[in-house]
Short mmCIF file of C-alpha atoms and ligand atoms in Angstrom, two decimals:
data_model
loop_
_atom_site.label_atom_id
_atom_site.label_comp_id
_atom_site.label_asym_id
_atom_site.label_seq_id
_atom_site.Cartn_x
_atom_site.Cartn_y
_atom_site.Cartn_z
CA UNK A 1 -11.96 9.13 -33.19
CA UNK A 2 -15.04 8.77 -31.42
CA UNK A 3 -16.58 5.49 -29.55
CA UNK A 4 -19.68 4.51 -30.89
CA UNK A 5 -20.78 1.51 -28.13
CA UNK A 6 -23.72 0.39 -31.42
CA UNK A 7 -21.03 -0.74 -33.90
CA UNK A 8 -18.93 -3.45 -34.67
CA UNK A 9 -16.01 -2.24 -34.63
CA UNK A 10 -12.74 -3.77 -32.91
CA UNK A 11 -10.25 -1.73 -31.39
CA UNK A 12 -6.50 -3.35 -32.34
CA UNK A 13 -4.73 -0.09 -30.90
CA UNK A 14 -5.96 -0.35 -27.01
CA UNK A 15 -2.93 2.30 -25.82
CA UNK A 16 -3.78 5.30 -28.45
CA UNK A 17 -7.52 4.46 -26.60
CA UNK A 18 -6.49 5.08 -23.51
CA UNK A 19 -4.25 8.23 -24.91
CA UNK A 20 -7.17 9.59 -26.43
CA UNK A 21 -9.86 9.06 -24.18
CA UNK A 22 -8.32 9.55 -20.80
CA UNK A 23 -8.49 5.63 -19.65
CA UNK A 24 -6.33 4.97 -17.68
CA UNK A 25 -3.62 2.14 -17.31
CA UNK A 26 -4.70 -1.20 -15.28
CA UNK A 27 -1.33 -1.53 -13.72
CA UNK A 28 0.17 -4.11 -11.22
CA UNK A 29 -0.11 -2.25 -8.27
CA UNK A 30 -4.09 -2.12 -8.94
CA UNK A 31 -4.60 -6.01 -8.62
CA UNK A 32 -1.52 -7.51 -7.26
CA UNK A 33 -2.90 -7.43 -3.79
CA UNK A 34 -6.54 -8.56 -4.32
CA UNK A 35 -6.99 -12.35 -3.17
CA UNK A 36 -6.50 -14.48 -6.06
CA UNK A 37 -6.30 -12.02 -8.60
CA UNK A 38 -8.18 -13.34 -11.89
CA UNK A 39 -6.36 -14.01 -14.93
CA UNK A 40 -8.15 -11.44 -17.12
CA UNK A 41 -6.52 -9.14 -14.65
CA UNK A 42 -3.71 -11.05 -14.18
CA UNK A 43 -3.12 -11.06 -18.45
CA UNK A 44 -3.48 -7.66 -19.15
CA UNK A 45 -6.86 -8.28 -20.90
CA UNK A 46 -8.46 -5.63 -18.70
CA UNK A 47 -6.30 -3.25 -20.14
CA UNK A 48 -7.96 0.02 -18.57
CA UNK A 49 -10.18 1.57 -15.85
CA UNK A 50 -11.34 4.30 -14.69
CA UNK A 51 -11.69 5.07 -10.53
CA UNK A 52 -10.52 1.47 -10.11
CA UNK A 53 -8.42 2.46 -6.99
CA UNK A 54 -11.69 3.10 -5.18
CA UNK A 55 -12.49 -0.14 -5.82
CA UNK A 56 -9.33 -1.62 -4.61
CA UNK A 57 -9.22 0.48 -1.19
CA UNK A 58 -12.86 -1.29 -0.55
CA UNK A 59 -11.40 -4.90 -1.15
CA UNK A 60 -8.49 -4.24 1.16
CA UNK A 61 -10.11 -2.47 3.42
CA UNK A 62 -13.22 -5.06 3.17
CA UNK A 63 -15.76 -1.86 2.99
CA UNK A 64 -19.07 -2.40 1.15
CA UNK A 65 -18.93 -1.97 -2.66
CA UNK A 66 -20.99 -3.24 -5.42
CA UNK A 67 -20.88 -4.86 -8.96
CA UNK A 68 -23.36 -3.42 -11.87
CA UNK A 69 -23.03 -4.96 -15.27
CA UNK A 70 -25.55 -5.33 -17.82
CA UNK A 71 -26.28 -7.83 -21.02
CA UNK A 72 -27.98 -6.88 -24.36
CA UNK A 73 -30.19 -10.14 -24.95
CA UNK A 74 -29.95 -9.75 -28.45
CA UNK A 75 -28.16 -13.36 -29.76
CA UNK A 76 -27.16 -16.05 -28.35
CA UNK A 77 -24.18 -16.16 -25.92
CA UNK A 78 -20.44 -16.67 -27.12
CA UNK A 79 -17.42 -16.06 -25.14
CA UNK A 80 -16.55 -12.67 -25.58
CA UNK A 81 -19.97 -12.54 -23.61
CA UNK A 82 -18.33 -15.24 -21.23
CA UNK A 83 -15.54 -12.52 -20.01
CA UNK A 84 -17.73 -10.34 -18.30
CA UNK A 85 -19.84 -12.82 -16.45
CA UNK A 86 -16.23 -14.45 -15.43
CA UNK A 87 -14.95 -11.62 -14.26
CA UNK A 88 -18.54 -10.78 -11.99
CA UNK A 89 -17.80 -14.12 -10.32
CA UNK A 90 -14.74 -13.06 -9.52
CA UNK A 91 -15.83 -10.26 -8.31
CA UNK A 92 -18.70 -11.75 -6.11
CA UNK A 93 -16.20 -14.37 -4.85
CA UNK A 94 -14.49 -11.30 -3.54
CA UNK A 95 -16.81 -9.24 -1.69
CA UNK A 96 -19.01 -7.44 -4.11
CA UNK A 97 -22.44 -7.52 -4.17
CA UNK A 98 -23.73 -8.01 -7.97
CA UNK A 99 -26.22 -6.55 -9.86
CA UNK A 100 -27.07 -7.59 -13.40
CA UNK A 101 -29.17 -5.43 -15.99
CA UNK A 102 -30.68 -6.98 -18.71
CA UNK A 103 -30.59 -4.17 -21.13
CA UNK A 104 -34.15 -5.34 -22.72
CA UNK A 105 -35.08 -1.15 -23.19
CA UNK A 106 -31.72 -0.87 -24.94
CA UNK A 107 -32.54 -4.12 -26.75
CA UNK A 108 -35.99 -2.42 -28.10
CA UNK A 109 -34.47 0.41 -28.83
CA UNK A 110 -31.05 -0.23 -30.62
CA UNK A 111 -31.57 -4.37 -31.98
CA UNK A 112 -35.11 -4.13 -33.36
CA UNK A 113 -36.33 -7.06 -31.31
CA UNK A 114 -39.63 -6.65 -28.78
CA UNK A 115 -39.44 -6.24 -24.96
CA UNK A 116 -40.74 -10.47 -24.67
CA UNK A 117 -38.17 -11.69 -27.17
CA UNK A 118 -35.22 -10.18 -24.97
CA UNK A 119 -37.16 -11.28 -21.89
CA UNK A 120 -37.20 -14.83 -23.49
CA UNK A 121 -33.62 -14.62 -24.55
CA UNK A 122 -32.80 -13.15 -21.00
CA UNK A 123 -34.37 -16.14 -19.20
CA UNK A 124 -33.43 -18.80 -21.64
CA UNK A 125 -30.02 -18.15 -22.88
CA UNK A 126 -27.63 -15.96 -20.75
CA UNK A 127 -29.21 -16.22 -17.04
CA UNK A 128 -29.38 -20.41 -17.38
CA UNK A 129 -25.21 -19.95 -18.50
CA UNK A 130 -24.42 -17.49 -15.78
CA UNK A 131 -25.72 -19.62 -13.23
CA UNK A 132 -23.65 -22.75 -14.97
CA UNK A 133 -20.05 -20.47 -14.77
CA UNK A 134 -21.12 -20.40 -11.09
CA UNK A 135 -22.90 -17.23 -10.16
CA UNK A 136 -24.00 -17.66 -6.91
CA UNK A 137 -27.64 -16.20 -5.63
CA UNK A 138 -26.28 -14.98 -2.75
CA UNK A 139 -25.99 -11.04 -2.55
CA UNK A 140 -27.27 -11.49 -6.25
CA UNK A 141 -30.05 -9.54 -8.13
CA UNK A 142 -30.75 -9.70 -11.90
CA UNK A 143 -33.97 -6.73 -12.98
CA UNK A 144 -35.06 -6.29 -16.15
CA UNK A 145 -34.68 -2.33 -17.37
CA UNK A 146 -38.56 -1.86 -17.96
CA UNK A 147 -39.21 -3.38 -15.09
CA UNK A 148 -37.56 -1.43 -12.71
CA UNK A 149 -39.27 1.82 -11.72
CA UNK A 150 -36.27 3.35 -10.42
CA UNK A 151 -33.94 2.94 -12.76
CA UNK A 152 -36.28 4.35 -15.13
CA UNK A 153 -37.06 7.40 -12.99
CA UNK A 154 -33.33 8.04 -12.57
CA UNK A 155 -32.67 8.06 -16.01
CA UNK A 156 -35.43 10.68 -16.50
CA UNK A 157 -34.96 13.10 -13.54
CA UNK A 158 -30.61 12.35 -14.15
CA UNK A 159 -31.02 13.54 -17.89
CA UNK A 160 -31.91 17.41 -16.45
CA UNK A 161 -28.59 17.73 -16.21
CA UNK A 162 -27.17 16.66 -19.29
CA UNK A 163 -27.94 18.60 -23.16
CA UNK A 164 -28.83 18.09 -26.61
CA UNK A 165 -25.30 19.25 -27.41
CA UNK A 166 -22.89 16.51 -24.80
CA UNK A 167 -25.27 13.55 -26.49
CA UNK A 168 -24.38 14.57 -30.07
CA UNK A 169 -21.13 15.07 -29.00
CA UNK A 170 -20.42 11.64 -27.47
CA UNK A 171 -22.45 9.72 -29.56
CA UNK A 172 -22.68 11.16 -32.72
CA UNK A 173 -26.85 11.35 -32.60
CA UNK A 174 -28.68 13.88 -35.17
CA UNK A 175 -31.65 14.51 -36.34
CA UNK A 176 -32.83 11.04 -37.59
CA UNK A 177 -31.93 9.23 -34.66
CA UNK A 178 -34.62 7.76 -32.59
CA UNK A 179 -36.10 9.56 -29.40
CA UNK A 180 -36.00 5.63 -27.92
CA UNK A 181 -32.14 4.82 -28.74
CA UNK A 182 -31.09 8.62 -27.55
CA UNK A 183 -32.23 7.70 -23.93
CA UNK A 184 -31.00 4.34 -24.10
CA UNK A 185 -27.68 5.69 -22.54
CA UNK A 186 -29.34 7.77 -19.57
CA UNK A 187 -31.55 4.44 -18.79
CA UNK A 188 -28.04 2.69 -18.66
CA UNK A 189 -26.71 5.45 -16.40
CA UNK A 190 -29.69 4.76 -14.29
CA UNK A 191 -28.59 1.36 -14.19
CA UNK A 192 -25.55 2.06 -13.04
CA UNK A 193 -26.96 4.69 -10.37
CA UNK A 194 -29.62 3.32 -8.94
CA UNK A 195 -27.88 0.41 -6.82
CA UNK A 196 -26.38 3.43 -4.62
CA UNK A 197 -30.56 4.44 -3.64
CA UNK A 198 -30.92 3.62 -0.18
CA UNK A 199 -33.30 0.68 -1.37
CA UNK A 200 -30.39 -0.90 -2.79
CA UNK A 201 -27.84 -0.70 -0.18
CA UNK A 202 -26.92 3.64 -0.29
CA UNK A 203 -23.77 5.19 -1.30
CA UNK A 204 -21.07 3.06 -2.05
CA UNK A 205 -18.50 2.59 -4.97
CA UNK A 206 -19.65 0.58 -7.78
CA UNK A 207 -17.64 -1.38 -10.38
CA UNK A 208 -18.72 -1.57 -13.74
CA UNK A 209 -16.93 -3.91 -15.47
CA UNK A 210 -17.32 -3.74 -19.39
CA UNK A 211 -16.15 -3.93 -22.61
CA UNK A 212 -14.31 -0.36 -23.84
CA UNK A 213 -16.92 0.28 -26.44
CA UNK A 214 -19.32 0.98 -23.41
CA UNK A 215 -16.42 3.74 -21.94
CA UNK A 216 -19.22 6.74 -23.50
CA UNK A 217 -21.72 5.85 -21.03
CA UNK A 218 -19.01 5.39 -18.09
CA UNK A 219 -18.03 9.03 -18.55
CA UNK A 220 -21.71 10.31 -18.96
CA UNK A 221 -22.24 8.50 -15.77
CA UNK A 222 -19.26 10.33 -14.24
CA UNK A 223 -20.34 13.74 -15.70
CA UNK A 224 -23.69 12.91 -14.19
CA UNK A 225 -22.61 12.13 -10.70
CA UNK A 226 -20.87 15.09 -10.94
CA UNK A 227 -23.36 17.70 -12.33
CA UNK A 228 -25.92 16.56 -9.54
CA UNK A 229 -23.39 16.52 -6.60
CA UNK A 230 -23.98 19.93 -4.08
CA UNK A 231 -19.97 19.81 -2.79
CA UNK A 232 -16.62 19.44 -4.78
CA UNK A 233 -13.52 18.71 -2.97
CA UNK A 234 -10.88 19.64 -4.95
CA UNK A 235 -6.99 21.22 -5.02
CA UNK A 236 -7.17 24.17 -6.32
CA UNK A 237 -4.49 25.79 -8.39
CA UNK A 238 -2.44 26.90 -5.82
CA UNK A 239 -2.38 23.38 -4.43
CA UNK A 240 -4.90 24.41 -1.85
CA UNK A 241 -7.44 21.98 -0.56
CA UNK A 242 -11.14 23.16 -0.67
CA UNK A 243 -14.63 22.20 -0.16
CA UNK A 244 -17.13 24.08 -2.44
CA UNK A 245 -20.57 24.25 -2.74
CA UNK A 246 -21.68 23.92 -6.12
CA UNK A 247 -25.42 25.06 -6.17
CA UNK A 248 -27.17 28.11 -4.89
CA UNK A 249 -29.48 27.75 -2.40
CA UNK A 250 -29.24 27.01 1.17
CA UNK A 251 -25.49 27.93 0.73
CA UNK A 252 -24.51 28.55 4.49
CA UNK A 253 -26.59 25.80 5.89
CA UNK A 254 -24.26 23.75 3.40
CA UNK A 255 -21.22 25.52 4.61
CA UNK A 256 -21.96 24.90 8.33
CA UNK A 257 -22.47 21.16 7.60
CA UNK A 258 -19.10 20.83 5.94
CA UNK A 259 -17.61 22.68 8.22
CA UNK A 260 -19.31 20.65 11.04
CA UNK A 261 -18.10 17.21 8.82
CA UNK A 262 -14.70 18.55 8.98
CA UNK A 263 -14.35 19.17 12.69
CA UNK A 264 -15.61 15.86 13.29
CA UNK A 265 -12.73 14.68 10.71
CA UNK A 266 -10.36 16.24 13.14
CA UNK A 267 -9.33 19.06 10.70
CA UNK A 268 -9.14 21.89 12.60
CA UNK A 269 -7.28 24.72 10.48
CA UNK A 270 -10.27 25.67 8.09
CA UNK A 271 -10.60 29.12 6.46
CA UNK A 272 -14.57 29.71 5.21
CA UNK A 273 -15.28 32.04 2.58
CA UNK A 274 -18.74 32.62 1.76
CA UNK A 275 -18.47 34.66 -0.90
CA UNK A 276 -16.65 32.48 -2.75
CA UNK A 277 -18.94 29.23 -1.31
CA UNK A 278 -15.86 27.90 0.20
CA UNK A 279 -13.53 26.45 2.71
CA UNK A 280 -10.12 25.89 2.46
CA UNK A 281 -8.40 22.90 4.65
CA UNK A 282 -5.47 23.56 5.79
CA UNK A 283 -4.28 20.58 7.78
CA UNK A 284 -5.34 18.24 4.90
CA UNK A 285 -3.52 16.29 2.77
CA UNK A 286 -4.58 15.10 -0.59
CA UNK A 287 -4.82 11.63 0.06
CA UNK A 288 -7.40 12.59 2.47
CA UNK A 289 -10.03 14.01 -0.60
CA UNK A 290 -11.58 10.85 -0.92
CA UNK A 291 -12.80 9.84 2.16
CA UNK A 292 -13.40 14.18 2.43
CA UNK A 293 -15.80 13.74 -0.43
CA UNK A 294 -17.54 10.57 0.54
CA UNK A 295 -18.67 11.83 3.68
CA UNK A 296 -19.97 14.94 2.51
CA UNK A 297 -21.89 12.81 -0.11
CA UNK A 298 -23.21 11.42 2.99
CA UNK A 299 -24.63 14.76 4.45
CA UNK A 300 -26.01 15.53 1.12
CA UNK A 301 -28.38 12.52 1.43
CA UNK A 302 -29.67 13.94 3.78
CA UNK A 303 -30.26 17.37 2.02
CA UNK A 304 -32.27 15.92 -0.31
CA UNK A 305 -29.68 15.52 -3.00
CA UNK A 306 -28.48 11.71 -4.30
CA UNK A 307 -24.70 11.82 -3.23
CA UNK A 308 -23.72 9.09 -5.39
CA UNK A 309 -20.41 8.25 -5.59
CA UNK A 310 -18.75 8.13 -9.87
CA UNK A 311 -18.90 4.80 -10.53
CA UNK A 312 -15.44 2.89 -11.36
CA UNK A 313 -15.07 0.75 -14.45
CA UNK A 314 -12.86 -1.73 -15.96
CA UNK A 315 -12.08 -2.22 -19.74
CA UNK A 316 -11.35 -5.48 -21.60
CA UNK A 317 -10.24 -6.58 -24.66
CA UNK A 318 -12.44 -7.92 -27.06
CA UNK A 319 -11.38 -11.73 -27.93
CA UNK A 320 -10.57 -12.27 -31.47
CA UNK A 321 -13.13 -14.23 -33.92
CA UNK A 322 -12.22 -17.84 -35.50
CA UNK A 323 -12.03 -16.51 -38.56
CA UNK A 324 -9.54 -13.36 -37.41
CA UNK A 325 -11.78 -10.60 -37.25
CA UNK A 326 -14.86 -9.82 -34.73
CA UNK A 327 -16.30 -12.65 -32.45
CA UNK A 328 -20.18 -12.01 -33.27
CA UNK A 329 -23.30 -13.81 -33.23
CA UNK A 330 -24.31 -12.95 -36.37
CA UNK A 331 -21.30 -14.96 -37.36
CA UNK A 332 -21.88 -18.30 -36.43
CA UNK A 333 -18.38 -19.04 -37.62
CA UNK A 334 -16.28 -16.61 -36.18
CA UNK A 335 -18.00 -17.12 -32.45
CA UNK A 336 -17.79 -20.16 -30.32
CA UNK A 337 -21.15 -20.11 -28.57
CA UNK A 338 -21.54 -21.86 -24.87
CA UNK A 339 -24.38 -24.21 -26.10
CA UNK A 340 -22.79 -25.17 -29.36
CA UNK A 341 -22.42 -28.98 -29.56
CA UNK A 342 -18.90 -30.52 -29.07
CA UNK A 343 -18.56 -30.99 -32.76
CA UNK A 344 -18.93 -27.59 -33.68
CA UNK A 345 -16.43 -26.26 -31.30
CA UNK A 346 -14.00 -28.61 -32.57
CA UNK A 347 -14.81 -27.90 -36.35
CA UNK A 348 -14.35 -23.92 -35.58
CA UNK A 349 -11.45 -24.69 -33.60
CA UNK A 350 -9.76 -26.46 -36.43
CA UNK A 351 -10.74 -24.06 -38.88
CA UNK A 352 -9.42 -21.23 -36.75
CA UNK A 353 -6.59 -18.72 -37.96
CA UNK A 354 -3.27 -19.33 -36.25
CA UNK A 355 -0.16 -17.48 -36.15
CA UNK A 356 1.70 -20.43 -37.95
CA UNK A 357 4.00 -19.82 -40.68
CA UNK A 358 2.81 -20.86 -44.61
CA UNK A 359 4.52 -24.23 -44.18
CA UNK A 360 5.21 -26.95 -41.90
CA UNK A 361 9.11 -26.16 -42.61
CA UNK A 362 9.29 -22.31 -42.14
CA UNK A 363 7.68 -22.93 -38.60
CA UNK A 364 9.97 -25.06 -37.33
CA UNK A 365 13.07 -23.01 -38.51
CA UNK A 366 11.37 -19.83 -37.46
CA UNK A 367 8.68 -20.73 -34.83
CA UNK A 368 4.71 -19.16 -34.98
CA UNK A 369 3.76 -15.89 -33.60
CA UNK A 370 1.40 -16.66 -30.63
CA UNK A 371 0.56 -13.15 -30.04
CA UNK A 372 -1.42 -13.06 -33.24
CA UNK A 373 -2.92 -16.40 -33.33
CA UNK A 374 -6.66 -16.75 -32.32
CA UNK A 375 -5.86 -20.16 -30.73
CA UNK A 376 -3.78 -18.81 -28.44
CA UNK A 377 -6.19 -16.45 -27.48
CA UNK A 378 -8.59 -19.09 -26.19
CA UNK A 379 -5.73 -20.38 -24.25
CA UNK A 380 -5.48 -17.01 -22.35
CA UNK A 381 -8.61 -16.15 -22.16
CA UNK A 382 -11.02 -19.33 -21.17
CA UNK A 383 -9.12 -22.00 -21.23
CA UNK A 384 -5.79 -22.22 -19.17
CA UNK A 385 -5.94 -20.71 -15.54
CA UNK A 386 -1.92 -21.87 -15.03
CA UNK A 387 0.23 -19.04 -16.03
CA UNK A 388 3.05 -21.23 -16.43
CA UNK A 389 1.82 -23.71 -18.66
CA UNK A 390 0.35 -20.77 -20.97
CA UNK A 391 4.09 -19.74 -21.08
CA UNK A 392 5.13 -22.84 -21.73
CA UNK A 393 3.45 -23.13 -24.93
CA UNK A 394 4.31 -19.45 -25.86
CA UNK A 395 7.84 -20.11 -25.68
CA UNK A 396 7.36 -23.34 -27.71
CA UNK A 397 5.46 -21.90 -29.79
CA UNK A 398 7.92 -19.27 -30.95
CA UNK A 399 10.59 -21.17 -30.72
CA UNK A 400 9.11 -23.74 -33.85
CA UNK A 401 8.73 -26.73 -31.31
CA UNK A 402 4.94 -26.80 -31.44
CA UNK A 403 2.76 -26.95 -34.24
CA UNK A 404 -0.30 -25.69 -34.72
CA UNK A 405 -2.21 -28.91 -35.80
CA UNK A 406 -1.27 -30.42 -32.13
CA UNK A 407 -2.16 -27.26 -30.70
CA UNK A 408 -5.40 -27.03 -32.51
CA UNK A 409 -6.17 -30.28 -31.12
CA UNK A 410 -5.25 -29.37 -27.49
CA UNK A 411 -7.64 -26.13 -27.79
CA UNK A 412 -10.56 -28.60 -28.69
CA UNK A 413 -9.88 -31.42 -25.98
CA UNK A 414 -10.22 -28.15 -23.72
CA UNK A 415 -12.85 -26.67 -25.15
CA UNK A 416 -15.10 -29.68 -25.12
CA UNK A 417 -14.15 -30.05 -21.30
CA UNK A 418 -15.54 -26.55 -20.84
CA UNK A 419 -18.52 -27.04 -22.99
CA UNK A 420 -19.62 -30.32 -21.68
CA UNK A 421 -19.20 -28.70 -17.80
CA UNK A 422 -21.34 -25.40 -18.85
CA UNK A 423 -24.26 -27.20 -20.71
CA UNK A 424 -24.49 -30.07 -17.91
CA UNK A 425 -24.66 -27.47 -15.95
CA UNK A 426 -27.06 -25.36 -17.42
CA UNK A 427 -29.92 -28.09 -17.25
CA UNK A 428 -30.09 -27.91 -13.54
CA UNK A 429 -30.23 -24.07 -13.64
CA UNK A 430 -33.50 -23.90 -14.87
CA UNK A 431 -34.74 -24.68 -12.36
CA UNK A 432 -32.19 -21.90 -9.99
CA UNK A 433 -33.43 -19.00 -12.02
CA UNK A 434 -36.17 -17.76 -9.39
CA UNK A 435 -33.32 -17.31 -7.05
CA UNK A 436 -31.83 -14.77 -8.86
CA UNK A 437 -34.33 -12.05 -10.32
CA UNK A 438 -35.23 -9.12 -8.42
CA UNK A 439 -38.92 -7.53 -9.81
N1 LIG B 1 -25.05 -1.35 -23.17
C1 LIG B 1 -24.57 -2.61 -22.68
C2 LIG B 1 -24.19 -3.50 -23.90
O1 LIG B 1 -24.33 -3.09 -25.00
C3 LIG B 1 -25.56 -3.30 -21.81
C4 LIG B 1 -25.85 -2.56 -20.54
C5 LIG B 1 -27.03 -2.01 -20.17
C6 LIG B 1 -24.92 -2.24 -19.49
N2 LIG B 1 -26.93 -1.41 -18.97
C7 LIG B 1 -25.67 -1.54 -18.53
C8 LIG B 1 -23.58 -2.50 -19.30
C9 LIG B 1 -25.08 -1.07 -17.37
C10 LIG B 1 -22.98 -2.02 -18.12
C11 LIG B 1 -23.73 -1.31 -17.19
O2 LIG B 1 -23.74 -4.60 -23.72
FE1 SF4 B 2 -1.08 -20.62 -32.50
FE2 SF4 B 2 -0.46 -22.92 -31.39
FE3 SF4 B 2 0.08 -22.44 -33.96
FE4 SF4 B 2 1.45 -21.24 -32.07
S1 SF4 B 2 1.42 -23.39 -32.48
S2 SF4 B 2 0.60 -20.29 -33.89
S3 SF4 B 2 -0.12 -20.91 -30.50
S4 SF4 B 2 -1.92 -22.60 -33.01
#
């Protein structure tokens, strides 16, 4: 199996995903203690992360850390688009300062359509509908990929340390792809780099919250960080603690840094071994490798090297189309889209594919199946924030006291609520736009 972030494929079997690719589990003890934990969290629709813990110590600890998402301005928006931005506000609302790429290079490259029509999609379409879910400007920046020199230089000088082989490998390129769409994912892992430059606020961890289709360029991100990093703080395999250098030159000026980190640290039982590039901490504990391996990121700053720290990420679930497969725009059926008129909705709504049984009768003697109906699904995802009352109509669902023709109706009575707020909305932040971009 292999994750090709270009298709349209949906993932039904989330767990053999995070099996097979190493994701791992977005458990309780990850969000129960942020401040008003979202329900995407809360539901289990972020399903996955990876390095999410890094994250969480930063919230709790209220040290800086950063948001970095991006948007392909390829169609227009729907919600499955809508879950990201939600969870960035979330995000922003606790702590995190946001940055937003509009993939526009990626766009060239991957959706046929020019560098201006993603611009004009960009500043028409998705930016006016963030700003209407309530994205604040505050400790905001939105950048455009070919506009930002940085992120384009990172993505050049980062891909040194990656092959011809590892892109094949995790993306399945040969000989016919396109020179543009085979960078595409190193200008994306400048993207996610380049907020930890000193320019845009140094080291520090970075969330990327996506959807799991996007997990190859996490890891190649990861890999990266790692490849370019001069220390590694590790166990070894005889559950030893060590710093080691990683490159070749200036070896002992490295060691005496570390070593000169580590006293200030307050460990005092080191063992240095330059022959193997090493030194072994005695009096540490594992828990301590973190904040080890941040502060010699620090030092290497200052060396000349980048530092960075791997970026975290979250995984969601992709909603369900209408119709009961993918929610996409070149659907116009299957996708409810934030500017679509209230009548619309309401016809897709009703049109929708339930979980209901054939007839009227069966339900009621042996209830509908909730967790395969797309209705409920818009319940959980966009439109009820009580937990309760979603159980409430889960358990009347199943048990055959609801009906999905009431329940249809409910959906739309929401969804025009919703629709009517974000478009209102979305007139006045034409005029907000300004606020937000970054050149
Ligand atoms: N590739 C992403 C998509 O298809 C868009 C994107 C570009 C992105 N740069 C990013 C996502 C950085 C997360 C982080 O939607
Ligand atoms: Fe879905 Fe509602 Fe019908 Fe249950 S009653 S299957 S939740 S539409």
């Amino acid at each position: 199996m292999k994750i090709d972030p270009w298709s349209s494929t949906t993932y039904q079997d989330y767990a053999k995903l995070r099996d097979e690719f190493g994701i791992e589990d977005f458990s309780d003890d990850l969000w129960k203690n942020l401040p008003n934990p979202h329900k995407l969290l809360r539901r289990g629709v972020i399903f996955g992360h990876r390095g999410f813990q890094v994250i969480q110590d930063s919230v709790v600890k209220k040290k800086p850390w950063a948001i970095l998402t991006g948007l392909m301005p390829s169609g227009k928006m729907h919600l499955g688009h809508k879950m990201v931005i939600d969870e960035v506000i979330y995000y922003q609302s606790i702590g995190a300062d946001i940055n937003i790429a509009v993939a526009d290079i990626e766009t060239f490259a991957t959706r046929g359509r020019t560098l201006e029509e993603a611009k004009d999609l960009a500043l028409n379409e998705y930016i006016p509908s963030y700003i209407a879910l309530g994205l604040k400007p505050e400790k905001c920046r939105i950048y455009f990929q070919s506009k930002n020199e940085d992120v384009k230089d990172l993505a050049y000088i980062l891909g040194k340390k990656v092959n011809w082989s590892q892109m094949q490998a995790t993306y399945g390129f040969d000989g016919s792809s396109n020179m543009a769409h085979i960078f595409s994912p190193l200008v994306q892992t400048g993207d996610i780099l380049h907020v930890q430059l000193e320019k845009y606020g140094g080291n520090r961890p970075t969330l990327v919250p996506v959807g799991v289709d996007q997990d190859p360029h996490i890891r190649l991100s990861r890999d990266i960080v790692q490849a370019h990093r001069f220390y590694n703080v590790t166990v070894t395999r005889d559950k030893k603690i060590g710093v080691f250098v990683k490159i070749d030159e200036n070896v002992s000026k490295l060691l005496d840094d570390a070593e000169k980190i580590l006293r200030s640290l307050n460990f005092n039982r080191l063992k240095r071994i330059t022959d193997y590039k090493a030194i072994y901490i005695e009096d540490a504990k594992e828990q301590d490798i973190q904040m080890i391996d941040e502060m010699l990121a620090k030092q290497e700053t200052k060396l000349g090297g980048y530092g960075f720290f791997q970026p975290s990420a979250t995984f969601h679930r992709f909603i369900t189309g209408l119709t009961g497969d993918k929610m996409s725009s070149s659907k116009p059926e299957s996708a409810i889209f934030l500017t679509d008129s209230l009548k619309d909705a309401t016809k897709k709504i009703m049109n929708a594919k339930t979980g209901g049984a054939v007839s009227l009768e069966e339900q009621k003697k042996h209830g509908g199946k909730p967790d395969e109906c797309v209705v409920y699904e818009l319940f959980l995802y966009h439109l009820i924030d009580d937990d309760k009352e979603l159980q409430d109509i889960h358990i009347s669902c199943k048990n055959g006291e609801k009906m999905c023709g009431q329940c249809k109706k409910y959906a739309a009575q929401l969804m025009e609520k919703l629709l009517t707020n974000i478009q209102e909305k979305r007139k006045a932040a034409a005029g907000k736009i300004k606020q937000y971009l970054s050149v």
